[in-house]
mmCIF file with all atom_site columns, C-alpha atoms in Angstrom:
data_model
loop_
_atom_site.group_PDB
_atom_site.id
_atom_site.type_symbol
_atom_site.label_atom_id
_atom_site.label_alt_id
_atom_site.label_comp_id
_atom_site.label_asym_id
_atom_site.label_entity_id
_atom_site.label_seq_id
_atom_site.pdbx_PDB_ins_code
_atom_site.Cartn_x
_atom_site.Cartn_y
_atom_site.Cartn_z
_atom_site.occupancy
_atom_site.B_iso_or_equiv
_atom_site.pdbx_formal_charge
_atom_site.auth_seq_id
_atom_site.auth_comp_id
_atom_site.auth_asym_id
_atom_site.auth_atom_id
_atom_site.pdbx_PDB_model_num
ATOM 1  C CA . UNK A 1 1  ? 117.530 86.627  103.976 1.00 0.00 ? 1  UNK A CA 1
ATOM 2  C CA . UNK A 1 2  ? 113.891 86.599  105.689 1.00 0.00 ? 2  UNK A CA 1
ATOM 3  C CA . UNK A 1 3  ? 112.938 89.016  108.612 1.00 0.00 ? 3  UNK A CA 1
ATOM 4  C CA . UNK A 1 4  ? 111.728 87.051  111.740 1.00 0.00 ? 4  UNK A CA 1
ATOM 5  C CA . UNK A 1 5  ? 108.288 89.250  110.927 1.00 0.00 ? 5  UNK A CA 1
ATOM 6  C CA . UNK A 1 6  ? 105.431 87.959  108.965 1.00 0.00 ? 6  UNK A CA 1
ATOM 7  C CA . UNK A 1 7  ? 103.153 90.125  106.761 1.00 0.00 ? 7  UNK A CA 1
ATOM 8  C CA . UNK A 1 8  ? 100.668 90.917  109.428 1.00 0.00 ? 8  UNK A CA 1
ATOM 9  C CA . UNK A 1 9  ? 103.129 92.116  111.961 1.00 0.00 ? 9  UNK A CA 1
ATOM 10 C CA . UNK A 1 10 ? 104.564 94.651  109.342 1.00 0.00 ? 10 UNK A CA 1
ATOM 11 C CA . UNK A 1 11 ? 101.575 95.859  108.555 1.00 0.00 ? 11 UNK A CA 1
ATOM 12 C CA . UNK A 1 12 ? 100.362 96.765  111.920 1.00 0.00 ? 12 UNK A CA 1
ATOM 13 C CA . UNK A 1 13 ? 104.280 97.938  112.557 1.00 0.00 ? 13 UNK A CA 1
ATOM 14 C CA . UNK A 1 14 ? 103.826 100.269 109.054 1.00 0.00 ? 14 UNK A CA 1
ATOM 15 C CA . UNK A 1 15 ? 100.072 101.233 110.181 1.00 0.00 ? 15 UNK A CA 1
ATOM 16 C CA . UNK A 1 16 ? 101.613 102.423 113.750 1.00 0.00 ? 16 UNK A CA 1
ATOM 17 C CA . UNK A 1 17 ? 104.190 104.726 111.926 1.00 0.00 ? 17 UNK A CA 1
ATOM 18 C CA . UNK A 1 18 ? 101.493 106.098 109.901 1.00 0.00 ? 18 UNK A CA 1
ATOM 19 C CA . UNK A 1 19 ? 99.660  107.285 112.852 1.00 0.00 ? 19 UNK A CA 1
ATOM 20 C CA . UNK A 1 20 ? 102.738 108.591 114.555 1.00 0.00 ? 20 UNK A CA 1
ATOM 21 C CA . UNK A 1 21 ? 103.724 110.544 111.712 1.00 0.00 ? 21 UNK A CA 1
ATOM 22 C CA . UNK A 1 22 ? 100.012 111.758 111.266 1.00 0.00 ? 22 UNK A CA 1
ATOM 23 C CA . UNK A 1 23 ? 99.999  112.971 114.737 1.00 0.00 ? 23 UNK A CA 1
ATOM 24 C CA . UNK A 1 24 ? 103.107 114.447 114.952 1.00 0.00 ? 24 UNK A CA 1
ATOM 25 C CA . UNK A 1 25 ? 102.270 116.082 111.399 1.00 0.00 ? 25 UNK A CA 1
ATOM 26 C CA . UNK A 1 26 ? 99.198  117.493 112.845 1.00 0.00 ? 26 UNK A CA 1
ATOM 27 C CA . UNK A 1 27 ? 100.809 118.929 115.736 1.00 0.00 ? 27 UNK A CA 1
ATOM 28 C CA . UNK A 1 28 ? 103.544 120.563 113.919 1.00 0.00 ? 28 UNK A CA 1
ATOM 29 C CA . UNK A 1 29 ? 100.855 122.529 111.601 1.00 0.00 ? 29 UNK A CA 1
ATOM 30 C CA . UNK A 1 30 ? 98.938  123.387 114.889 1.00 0.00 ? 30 UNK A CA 1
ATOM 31 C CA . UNK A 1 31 ? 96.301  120.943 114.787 1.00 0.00 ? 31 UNK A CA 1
ATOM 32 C CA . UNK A 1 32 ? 94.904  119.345 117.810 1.00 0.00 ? 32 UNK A CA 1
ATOM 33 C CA . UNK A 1 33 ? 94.572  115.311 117.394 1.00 0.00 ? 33 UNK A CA 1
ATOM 34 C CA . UNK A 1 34 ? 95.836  111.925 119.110 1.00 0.00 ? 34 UNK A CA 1
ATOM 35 C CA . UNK A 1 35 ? 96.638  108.697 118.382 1.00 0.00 ? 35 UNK A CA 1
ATOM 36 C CA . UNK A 1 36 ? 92.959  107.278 118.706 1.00 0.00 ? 36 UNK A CA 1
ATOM 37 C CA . UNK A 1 37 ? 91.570  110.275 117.024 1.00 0.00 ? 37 UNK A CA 1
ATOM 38 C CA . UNK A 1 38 ? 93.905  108.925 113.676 1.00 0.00 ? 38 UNK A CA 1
ATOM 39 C CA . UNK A 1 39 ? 92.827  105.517 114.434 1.00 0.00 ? 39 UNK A CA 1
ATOM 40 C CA . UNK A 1 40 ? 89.525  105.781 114.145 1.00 0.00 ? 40 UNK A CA 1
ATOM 41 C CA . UNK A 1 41 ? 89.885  107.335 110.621 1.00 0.00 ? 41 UNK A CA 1
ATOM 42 C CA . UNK A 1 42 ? 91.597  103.668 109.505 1.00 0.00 ? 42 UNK A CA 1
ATOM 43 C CA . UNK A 1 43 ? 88.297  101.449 111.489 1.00 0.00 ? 43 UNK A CA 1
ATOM 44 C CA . UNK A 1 44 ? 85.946  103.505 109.462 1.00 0.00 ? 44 UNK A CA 1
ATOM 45 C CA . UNK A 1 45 ? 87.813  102.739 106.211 1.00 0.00 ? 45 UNK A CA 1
ATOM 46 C CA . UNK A 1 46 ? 87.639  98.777  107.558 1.00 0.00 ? 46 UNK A CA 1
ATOM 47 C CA . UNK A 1 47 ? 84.184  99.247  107.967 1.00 0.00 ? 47 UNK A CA 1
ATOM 48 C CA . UNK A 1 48 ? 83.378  101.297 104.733 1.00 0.00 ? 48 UNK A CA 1
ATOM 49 C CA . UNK A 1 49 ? 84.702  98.250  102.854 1.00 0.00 ? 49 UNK A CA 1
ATOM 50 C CA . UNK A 1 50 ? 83.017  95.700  104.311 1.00 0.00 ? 50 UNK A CA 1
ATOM 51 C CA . UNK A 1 51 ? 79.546  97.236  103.466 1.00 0.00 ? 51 UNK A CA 1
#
């Protein structure tokens, strides 16, 4: 059976975990960072590609 998701919306649904987990890993080893913080780690990669 098919999920009521397409590709796109698991994607940004698996790239939200990510930066939960990243956060909440950072945090738990003492290490000061937020959500945008982590995000702006996966725009530069975006970015780095497309140049």
């Amino acid at each position: 059976m098919w999920g009521t998701t397409g590709a796109s919306t698991r994607n940004v649904r698996s790239r939200l975990q990510l930066i939960k987990d990243d956060v909440r890993g950072c945090r738990e080893n003492g290490i000061y960072t937020n959500a945008l913080m982590i995000s702006v780690k996966f725009l530069y990669k975006i970015f780095e590609l497309k140049i």
